[in-house]
Tab-separated table of C-alpha atoms (C1' of nucleotides) in Angstrom:
chain	number	residue	atom	x	y	z
A	1	MET	CA	21.089	-18.738	2.006
A	2	ASP	CA	17.682	-20.332	2.356
A	3	GLU	CA	16.803	-17.834	5.034
A	4	THR	CA	17.331	-14.967	2.634
A	5	LEU	CA	15.384	-16.745	-0.085
A	6	ALA	CA	12.563	-17.471	2.342
A	7	VAL	CA	12.315	-13.886	3.485
A	8	ASP	CA	12.598	-12.534	-0.048
A	9	LEU	CA	9.900	-14.881	-1.265
A	10	LEU	CA	7.513	-13.647	1.377
A	11	VAL	CA	8.327	-9.999	0.853
A	12	ILE	CA	8.157	-10.084	-2.936
A	13	ALA	CA	5.171	-12.391	-3.258
A	14	ALA	CA	3.140	-10.160	-0.958
A	15	ARG	CA	4.343	-7.065	-2.757
A	16	PHE	CA	3.444	-8.479	-6.150
A	17	THR	CA	0.045	-9.525	-4.849
A	18	ARG	CA	-0.674	-6.028	-3.625
A	19	TRP	CA	0.565	-4.377	-6.773
A	20	ALA	CA	-1.114	-6.720	-9.232
A	21	GLY	CA	-4.358	-6.733	-7.275
A	22	ARG	CA	-4.554	-2.998	-7.609
A	23	ALA	CA	-3.363	-2.964	-11.208
A	24	ALA	CA	-6.009	-5.506	-12.122
A	25	ASP	CA	-8.723	-3.733	-10.239
A	26	GLY	CA	-11.929	-4.650	-11.979
A	27	ALA	CA	-15.502	-5.076	-10.940
A	28	MET	CA	-14.713	-8.287	-9.174
A	29	PRO	CA	-12.839	-8.575	-5.899
A	30	THR	CA	-9.589	-10.500	-6.071
A	31	ALA	CA	-10.478	-13.215	-3.624
A	32	LEU	CA	-13.694	-13.871	-5.497
A	33	TRP	CA	-12.285	-14.324	-8.952
A	34	ARG	CA	-9.407	-16.303	-7.551
A	35	ALA	CA	-11.815	-18.757	-6.012
A	36	LEU	CA	-13.861	-18.883	-9.217
A	37	SER	CA	-10.697	-19.517	-11.158
A	38	GLN	CA	-9.777	-22.437	-8.932
A	39	VAL	CA	-13.255	-23.956	-9.054
A	40	ASP	CA	-13.228	-23.667	-12.821
A	41	GLU	CA	-9.794	-25.202	-13.105
A	42	LEU	CA	-10.179	-28.014	-10.630
A	43	GLY	CA	-13.881	-28.491	-10.094
A	44	PRO	CA	-16.263	-29.956	-9.423
A	45	LEU	CA	-14.832	-30.091	-5.949
A	46	ARG	CA	-15.772	-29.846	-2.317
A	47	VAL	CA	-15.617	-26.655	-0.338
A	48	SER	CA	-12.998	-28.197	1.917
A	49	ALA	CA	-10.938	-29.261	-1.063
A	50	LEU	CA	-11.017	-25.728	-2.395
A	51	ALA	CA	-9.897	-24.458	0.997
A	52	ALA	CA	-7.047	-26.943	1.180
A	53	LEU	CA	-5.674	-26.412	-2.290
A	54	ASP	CA	-5.933	-22.649	-2.108
A	55	ARG	CA	-4.458	-22.593	1.353
A	56	THR	CA	-7.297	-20.742	2.990
A	57	SER	CA	-9.422	-21.775	5.898
A	58	GLN	CA	-12.607	-23.724	5.365
A	59	PRO	CA	-14.948	-20.924	6.509
A	60	THR	CA	-13.177	-18.577	4.108
A	61	ALA	CA	-13.794	-21.004	1.284
A	62	THR	CA	-17.393	-21.439	2.383
A	63	ALA	CA	-17.958	-17.709	2.309
A	64	LEU	CA	-16.349	-17.340	-1.110
A	65	VAL	CA	-18.424	-20.150	-2.554
A	66	GLN	CA	-21.584	-18.623	-1.109
A	67	ARG	CA	-20.759	-15.310	-2.752
A	68	LEU	CA	-20.049	-17.005	-6.054
A	69	GLU	CA	-23.297	-18.947	-5.772
A	70	ARG	CA	-25.247	-15.815	-5.049
A	71	HIS	CA	-24.002	-14.338	-8.303
A	72	GLY	CA	-24.886	-17.508	-10.163
A	73	TRP	CA	-21.271	-18.178	-11.077
A	74	VAL	CA	-21.070	-21.526	-9.328
A	75	GLU	CA	-23.611	-24.145	-8.443
A	76	ARG	CA	-23.732	-26.802	-5.769
A	77	SER	CA	-24.716	-30.399	-6.030
A	78	ALA	CA	-24.830	-33.147	-3.476
A	79	ASP	CA	-21.718	-35.251	-3.271
A	80	PRO	CA	-22.936	-38.828	-3.886
A	81	GLU	CA	-20.230	-40.156	-1.606
A	82	ASP	CA	-21.003	-38.155	1.485
A	83	ALA	CA	-24.171	-36.424	2.620
A	84	ARG	CA	-22.230	-33.791	4.474
A	85	ALA	CA	-20.415	-32.602	1.425
A	86	SER	CA	-21.323	-30.714	-1.686
A	87	LEU	CA	-19.593	-30.359	-5.010
A	88	VAL	CA	-19.019	-26.908	-6.408
A	89	ALA	CA	-18.769	-26.298	-10.117
A	90	THR	CA	-18.745	-23.257	-12.357
A	91	THR	CA	-21.861	-22.343	-14.311
A	92	SER	CA	-21.703	-21.119	-17.865
A	93	GLU	CA	-22.265	-17.618	-16.531
A	94	GLY	CA	-19.385	-18.149	-14.194
A	95	ARG	CA	-17.170	-19.269	-17.023
A	96	GLU	CA	-18.064	-16.193	-19.033
A	97	ARG	CA	-17.454	-13.917	-16.129
A	98	LEU	CA	-14.163	-15.592	-15.419
A	99	ALA	CA	-13.037	-15.209	-19.000
A	100	GLU	CA	-13.776	-11.502	-18.805
A	101	GLN	CA	-11.852	-11.183	-15.597
A	102	ARG	CA	-8.907	-13.147	-16.911
A	103	ALA	CA	-8.804	-10.862	-19.921
A	104	ALA	CA	-8.889	-7.831	-17.648
A	105	VAL	CA	-6.059	-9.189	-15.497
A	106	GLY	CA	-4.078	-10.046	-18.594
A	107	ARG	CA	-4.537	-6.535	-19.951
A	108	ALA	CA	-3.604	-4.937	-16.656
A	109	LEU	CA	-0.383	-6.867	-16.380
A	110	ALA	CA	0.434	-6.871	-20.079
A	111	PRO	CA	2.610	-3.759	-20.036
A	112	ARG	CA	4.941	-5.261	-17.496
A	113	LEU	CA	4.834	-8.842	-18.663
A	114	GLY	CA	5.204	-7.716	-22.225
A	115	ALA	CA	8.366	-5.876	-21.330
A	116	LEU	CA	10.109	-9.063	-20.271
A	117	SER	CA	12.697	-10.708	-22.410
A	118	GLY	CA	12.115	-14.275	-23.518
A	119	GLN	CA	14.590	-15.459	-20.936
A	120	GLN	CA	12.922	-13.488	-18.157
A	121	HIS	CA	9.566	-14.824	-19.209
A	122	GLU	CA	10.855	-18.341	-18.981
A	123	ASP	CA	12.533	-17.703	-15.635
A	124	LEU	CA	9.282	-16.345	-14.284
A	125	ALA	CA	7.221	-19.257	-15.554
A	126	ARG	CA	9.677	-21.802	-14.219
A	127	GLY	CA	9.927	-20.094	-10.863
A	128	LEU	CA	6.163	-19.984	-10.665
A	129	ALA	CA	5.927	-23.694	-11.335
A	130	VAL	CA	8.352	-24.377	-8.500
A	131	LEU	CA	6.407	-22.101	-6.171
A	132	ARG	CA	3.138	-23.772	-7.087
A	133	ASP	CA	4.640	-27.150	-6.417
A	134	LEU	CA	6.243	-26.002	-3.191
A	135	VAL	CA	2.905	-24.920	-1.749
A	136	ALA	CA	0.982	-27.840	-3.167
A	137	HIS	CA	3.107	-30.357	-1.320
A	138	ALA	CA	3.445	-28.431	1.907
A	139	PRO	CA	1.765	-29.263	5.158
A	140	PRO	CA	-1.166	-26.926	5.731
A	141	GLY	CA	0.596	-23.882	7.085
A	142	GLY	CA	2.157	-25.328	10.214
B	1	MET	CA	-0.319	-16.930	-22.928
B	2	ASP	CA	0.409	-13.820	-20.942
B	3	GLU	CA	-3.130	-13.860	-19.671
B	4	THR	CA	-2.650	-17.292	-18.183
B	5	LEU	CA	0.707	-16.307	-16.718
B	6	ALA	CA	-0.816	-13.156	-15.258
B	7	VAL	CA	-3.662	-15.030	-13.631
B	8	ASP	CA	-1.405	-17.795	-12.376
B	9	LEU	CA	1.023	-15.302	-10.905
B	10	LEU	CA	-1.730	-13.655	-8.942
B	11	VAL	CA	-3.279	-16.905	-7.774
B	12	ILE	CA	-0.021	-18.550	-6.760
B	13	ALA	CA	1.640	-15.510	-5.246
B	14	ALA	CA	-1.377	-14.919	-3.031
B	15	ARG	CA	-1.550	-18.591	-2.138
B	16	PHE	CA	2.120	-18.713	-1.235
B	17	THR	CA	1.756	-15.561	0.823
B	18	ARG	CA	-1.103	-17.081	2.805
B	19	TRP	CA	0.642	-20.386	3.288
B	20	ALA	CA	4.061	-18.993	4.192
B	21	GLY	CA	2.573	-16.346	6.455
B	22	ARG	CA	0.899	-19.059	8.477
B	23	ALA	CA	3.869	-21.395	8.350
B	24	ALA	CA	6.127	-18.641	9.595
B	25	ASP	CA	3.748	-17.548	12.272
B	26	GLY	CA	5.906	-16.059	14.985
B	27	ALA	CA	5.433	-13.383	17.584
B	28	MET	CA	5.582	-10.707	14.972
B	29	PRO	CA	2.848	-9.948	12.449
B	30	THR	CA	3.851	-10.382	8.841
B	31	ALA	CA	3.247	-6.831	7.711
B	32	LEU	CA	5.357	-5.561	10.573
B	33	TRP	CA	8.459	-7.622	10.001
B	34	ARG	CA	8.151	-7.091	6.297
B	35	ALA	CA	8.275	-3.346	6.804
B	36	LEU	CA	11.165	-3.693	9.241
B	37	SER	CA	12.985	-5.823	6.726
B	38	GLN	CA	12.589	-3.209	4.024
B	39	VAL	CA	13.668	-0.355	6.285
B	40	ASP	CA	16.729	-2.343	7.294
B	41	GLU	CA	17.595	-3.210	3.730
B	42	LEU	CA	16.980	0.150	2.124
B	43	GLY	CA	16.971	2.691	4.922
B	44	PRO	CA	17.295	5.296	6.072
B	45	LEU	CA	14.329	6.270	3.960
B	46	ARG	CA	11.187	8.329	3.988
B	47	VAL	CA	7.813	6.929	4.880
B	48	SER	CA	6.570	7.708	1.394
B	49	ALA	CA	9.547	5.942	-0.138
B	50	LEU	CA	8.819	2.872	1.929
B	51	ALA	CA	5.225	2.988	0.772
B	52	ALA	CA	6.224	3.317	-2.857
B	53	LEU	CA	8.800	0.582	-2.927
B	54	ASP	CA	6.684	-1.851	-0.961
B	55	ARG	CA	3.642	-1.033	-3.038
B	56	THR	CA	1.427	-0.074	-0.137
B	57	SER	CA	-0.388	3.141	0.480
B	58	GLN	CA	1.280	5.942	2.372
B	59	PRO	CA	-1.050	5.740	5.420
B	60	THR	CA	-0.364	2.015	5.620
B	61	ALA	CA	3.357	2.732	5.660
B	62	THR	CA	2.853	5.455	8.237
B	63	ALA	CA	0.971	3.093	10.500
B	64	LEU	CA	3.590	0.368	10.128
B	65	VAL	CA	6.427	2.763	10.903
B	66	GLN	CA	4.551	4.031	13.942
B	67	ARG	CA	4.171	0.489	15.219
B	68	LEU	CA	7.830	-0.250	14.611
B	69	GLU	CA	8.792	2.963	16.357
B	70	ARG	CA	6.630	2.137	19.330
B	71	HIS	CA	8.556	-1.098	19.745
B	72	GLY	CA	11.854	0.711	19.439
B	73	TRP	CA	12.772	-1.143	16.274
B	74	VAL	CA	13.053	1.930	14.114
B	75	GLU	CA	13.796	5.535	14.815
B	76	ARG	CA	12.925	8.742	13.021
B	77	SER	CA	15.095	11.671	12.214
B	78	ALA	CA	14.384	14.884	10.399
B	79	ASP	CA	15.139	14.816	6.714
B	80	PRO	CA	17.598	17.687	6.210
B	81	GLU	CA	16.209	18.261	2.736
B	82	ASP	CA	12.601	18.734	3.589
B	83	ALA	CA	10.935	19.750	6.832
B	84	ARG	CA	7.843	17.728	6.054
B	85	ALA	CA	9.686	14.483	5.736
B	86	SER	CA	11.401	12.158	8.129
B	87	LEU	CA	13.929	9.430	7.641
B	88	VAL	CA	13.275	6.025	9.122
B	89	ALA	CA	16.100	3.719	10.079
B	90	THR	CA	16.410	0.520	12.055
B	91	THR	CA	17.753	0.595	15.575
B	92	SER	CA	20.140	-2.040	16.884
B	93	GLU	CA	17.192	-3.579	18.699
B	94	GLY	CA	15.312	-3.622	15.452
B	95	ARG	CA	18.190	-5.354	13.712
B	96	GLU	CA	18.329	-7.995	16.417
B	97	ARG	CA	14.616	-8.535	16.280
B	98	LEU	CA	14.717	-8.767	12.529
B	99	ALA	CA	17.492	-11.341	12.633
B	100	GLU	CA	15.413	-13.463	14.974
B	101	GLN	CA	12.420	-13.187	12.732
B	102	ARG	CA	14.398	-13.985	9.623
B	103	ALA	CA	15.736	-17.085	11.325
B	104	ALA	CA	12.218	-18.093	12.298
B	105	VAL	CA	10.963	-17.602	8.739
B	106	GLY	CA	13.916	-19.508	7.388
B	107	ARG	CA	13.251	-22.403	9.760
B	108	ALA	CA	9.563	-22.447	8.950
B	109	LEU	CA	10.164	-22.672	5.240
B	110	ALA	CA	13.267	-24.848	5.422
B	111	PRO	CA	11.454	-28.180	5.053
B	112	ARG	CA	9.964	-27.130	1.756
B	113	LEU	CA	12.861	-25.107	0.437
B	114	GLY	CA	15.283	-27.805	1.507
B	115	ALA	CA	13.337	-30.350	-0.522
B	116	LEU	CA	14.019	-28.513	-3.761
B	117	SER	CA	16.578	-29.743	-6.217
B	118	GLY	CA	19.434	-27.465	-7.147
B	119	GLN	CA	17.733	-26.692	-10.427
B	120	GLN	CA	14.423	-25.877	-8.749
B	121	HIS	CA	16.224	-23.690	-6.295
B	122	GLU	CA	17.814	-21.763	-9.096
B	123	ASP	CA	14.546	-21.499	-11.012
B	124	LEU	CA	12.863	-20.099	-7.952
B	125	ALA	CA	15.585	-17.572	-7.285
B	126	ARG	CA	15.667	-16.442	-10.893
B	127	GLY	CA	11.905	-16.195	-11.103
B	128	LEU	CA	11.892	-14.187	-7.913
B	129	ALA	CA	14.420	-11.778	-9.306
B	130	VAL	CA	12.247	-11.219	-12.359
B	131	LEU	CA	9.184	-10.684	-10.197
B	132	ARG	CA	11.013	-8.229	-7.999
B	133	ASP	CA	12.164	-6.313	-11.031
B	134	LEU	CA	8.726	-6.440	-12.606
B	135	VAL	CA	7.106	-4.760	-9.619
B	136	ALA	CA	9.969	-2.345	-9.014
B	137	HIS	CA	9.596	-0.836	-12.439
B	138	ALA	CA	5.841	-0.844	-12.602
B	139	PRO	CA	3.594	2.164	-12.357
B	140	PRO	CA	2.050	2.326	-8.889
B	141	GLY	CA	-0.718	-0.159	-9.248
B	142	GLY	CA	-2.773	1.442	-12.028
C	1	DA	C1'	3.005	36.619	-2.679
C	2	DA	C1'	0.121	33.181	-4.836
C	3	DC	C1'	-0.533	28.834	-6.211
C	4	DA	C1'	-0.080	23.983	-7.122
C	5	DG	C1'	2.122	20.135	-5.593
C	6	DT	C1'	4.210	17.271	-1.875
C	7	DA	C1'	4.881	14.650	2.812
C	8	DC	C1'	2.737	12.611	6.303
C	9	DA	C1'	-0.759	12.023	10.117
C	10	DT	C1'	-5.420	11.029	11.091
C	11	DA	C1'	-10.108	9.376	10.202
C	12	DG	C1'	-13.037	6.157	8.614
C	13	DG	C1'	-13.792	2.374	6.061
C	14	DT	C1'	-13.237	-2.185	3.214
C	15	DT	C1'	-11.336	-6.552	2.078
C	16	DA	C1'	-9.502	-10.735	3.120
C	17	DC	C1'	-8.709	-13.524	6.052
C	18	DC	C1'	-8.725	-16.210	10.850
C	19	DT	C1'	-10.324	-19.493	15.036
C	20	DA	C1'	-14.132	-21.406	17.584
C	21	DT	C1'	-18.322	-23.651	17.664
C	22	DG	C1'	-22.390	-26.379	16.480
C	23	DC	C1'	-24.858	-29.764	13.845
C	24	DA	C1'	-25.154	-33.592	10.784
C	25	DT	C1'	-22.843	-37.359	8.833
C	26	DC	C1'	-19.383	-40.923	8.369
C	27	DG	C1'	-16.224	-44.783	9.552
C	28	DT	C1'	-14.339	-47.748	12.878
C	29	DC	C1'	-14.477	-50.564	16.732
C	30	DC	C1'	-16.597	-53.415	20.135
D	1	DG	C1'	-26.291	-52.014	16.427
D	2	DG	C1'	-24.404	-48.581	19.412
D	3	DA	C1'	-20.723	-45.601	20.931
D	4	DC	C1'	-17.242	-42.760	19.804
D	5	DG	C1'	-14.013	-39.987	17.367
D	6	DA	C1'	-13.333	-37.822	13.089
D	7	DT	C1'	-15.045	-35.202	9.195
D	8	DG	C1'	-17.679	-31.495	6.259
D	9	DC	C1'	-19.576	-27.328	6.278
D	10	DA	C1'	-22.289	-23.251	8.057
D	11	DT	C1'	-22.346	-19.634	11.327
D	12	DA	C1'	-20.483	-16.389	14.750
D	13	DG	C1'	-17.269	-13.303	16.072
D	14	DG	C1'	-13.110	-11.414	15.478
D	15	DT	C1'	-8.330	-9.829	13.552
D	16	DA	C1'	-4.952	-8.340	10.170
D	17	DA	C1'	-3.886	-5.877	6.369
D	18	DC	C1'	-4.914	-2.993	3.696
D	19	DC	C1'	-7.514	1.227	1.254
D	20	DT	C1'	-9.267	6.332	0.053
D	21	DA	C1'	-10.258	10.884	1.781
D	22	DT	C1'	-8.912	14.724	4.225
D	23	DG	C1'	-6.281	18.210	6.702
D	24	DT	C1'	-2.086	20.681	7.889
D	25	DA	C1'	2.437	22.175	7.032
D	26	DC	C1'	6.029	22.669	3.828
D	27	DT	C1'	8.237	23.222	-0.846
D	28	DG	C1'	9.149	24.896	-5.483
D	29	DT	C1'	7.775	27.631	-9.259
D	30	DT	C1'	6.045	31.611	-11.327
DNA sequence: AACAGTACATAGGTTACCTATGCATCGTCC
DNA sequence: GGACGATGCATAGGTAACCTATGTACTGTT
C-alpha cells in the first residue's frame, strides 16, 4: 500500500522533473531559476536556510547563490544577528528575470496543464500541497 | 494560475525527488532501481520504449539496462519483429532485488506517509495519478 | 536498388548534486 | 574570561544522473 505509493511517488516525481525540465528549457538552468524562485518567495534568507528548505546540501545552495549573485539576480547583506551568516534577497533584475522564466515555464507546460479537467486540476493542486507539506516537515533526508 | 502551478510542480517535484532519494538511500542507486522497476512493471520492452516512457534519453536507458544486465537483474532477448531491437525483461534475481528495494523505499518514507490523514493520502494518490497521466501523454519534452 | 527513417551502442560532455574540510563566529559552561 | 562544541558558509574534490552527437546495422517505402 504505502510501499507502492512511495515507489510511485519517486518514479513519477523524477519522471515529471525530467520531462518538465526539458519542456521548459529556456536560457536559464533549472537549478538556478528554482533557487531564485525560492529566494524570491521566502527571502531574505540565509544560504543554509535555502539549503534546508529546498532539501539540497549547503555547498549546493552556496554555489547556486554565488551564480545568482554573479548575474546580479540576488544580493547579499550581513545578517545582523550573526557575523557568520548572510541574508540573500532578490534584486529587481532578479525579479524581472524570474518573471520571464516563470512565464516561459508556464507556456511550456500550458498545453498539458490546459488539457486537464477542472477536477484533475484540483486533484493535482491538492496532491502538490500534500507533497510540499510532506517534505517540509520531514527530517533532512535521513 | 497555471503558471504558478507549473512552477510549483517543478520546484516541489524536484525537491521531493532529492529528499526521498536521500531518505531512501540504499545499496542501489536511484536511477538503477527506477529503471528496474519500470522494466518489471511494463516489460518485456525495448530499450527505446523504456527511454520514452521514463522520459529519459535513449543512451541513458541503454546505459541503465547495461548496468542492470551486468548485475543479472534483467536479461535481453532478440525482438522477433526487428533485428535491431532487443527486449528487456526482469530476471527472478531482479524481481527479488526489486522487492527488497521497494521495501526499503517504503520503510524510508513510511514515517512521513504514515503521518498523512486519510484525506491527504487520497489527495496525494489522486494528484499522482494526474501527474503520471500528464507526463504519459505529453510530447517528449519539447 | 535507393533512400529515409529507426534502434541502439558508444563517445564525449554537461548539469546537478554530494561529502569532507577549513576558517570564523557563536553560545554555553566552568 | 577561557575552553569547547556547535554553527554558517566557502572551497575542494568527487559522484550520479543525465544530455546530444555520431556511427552502424536494420527496416519500410518507393
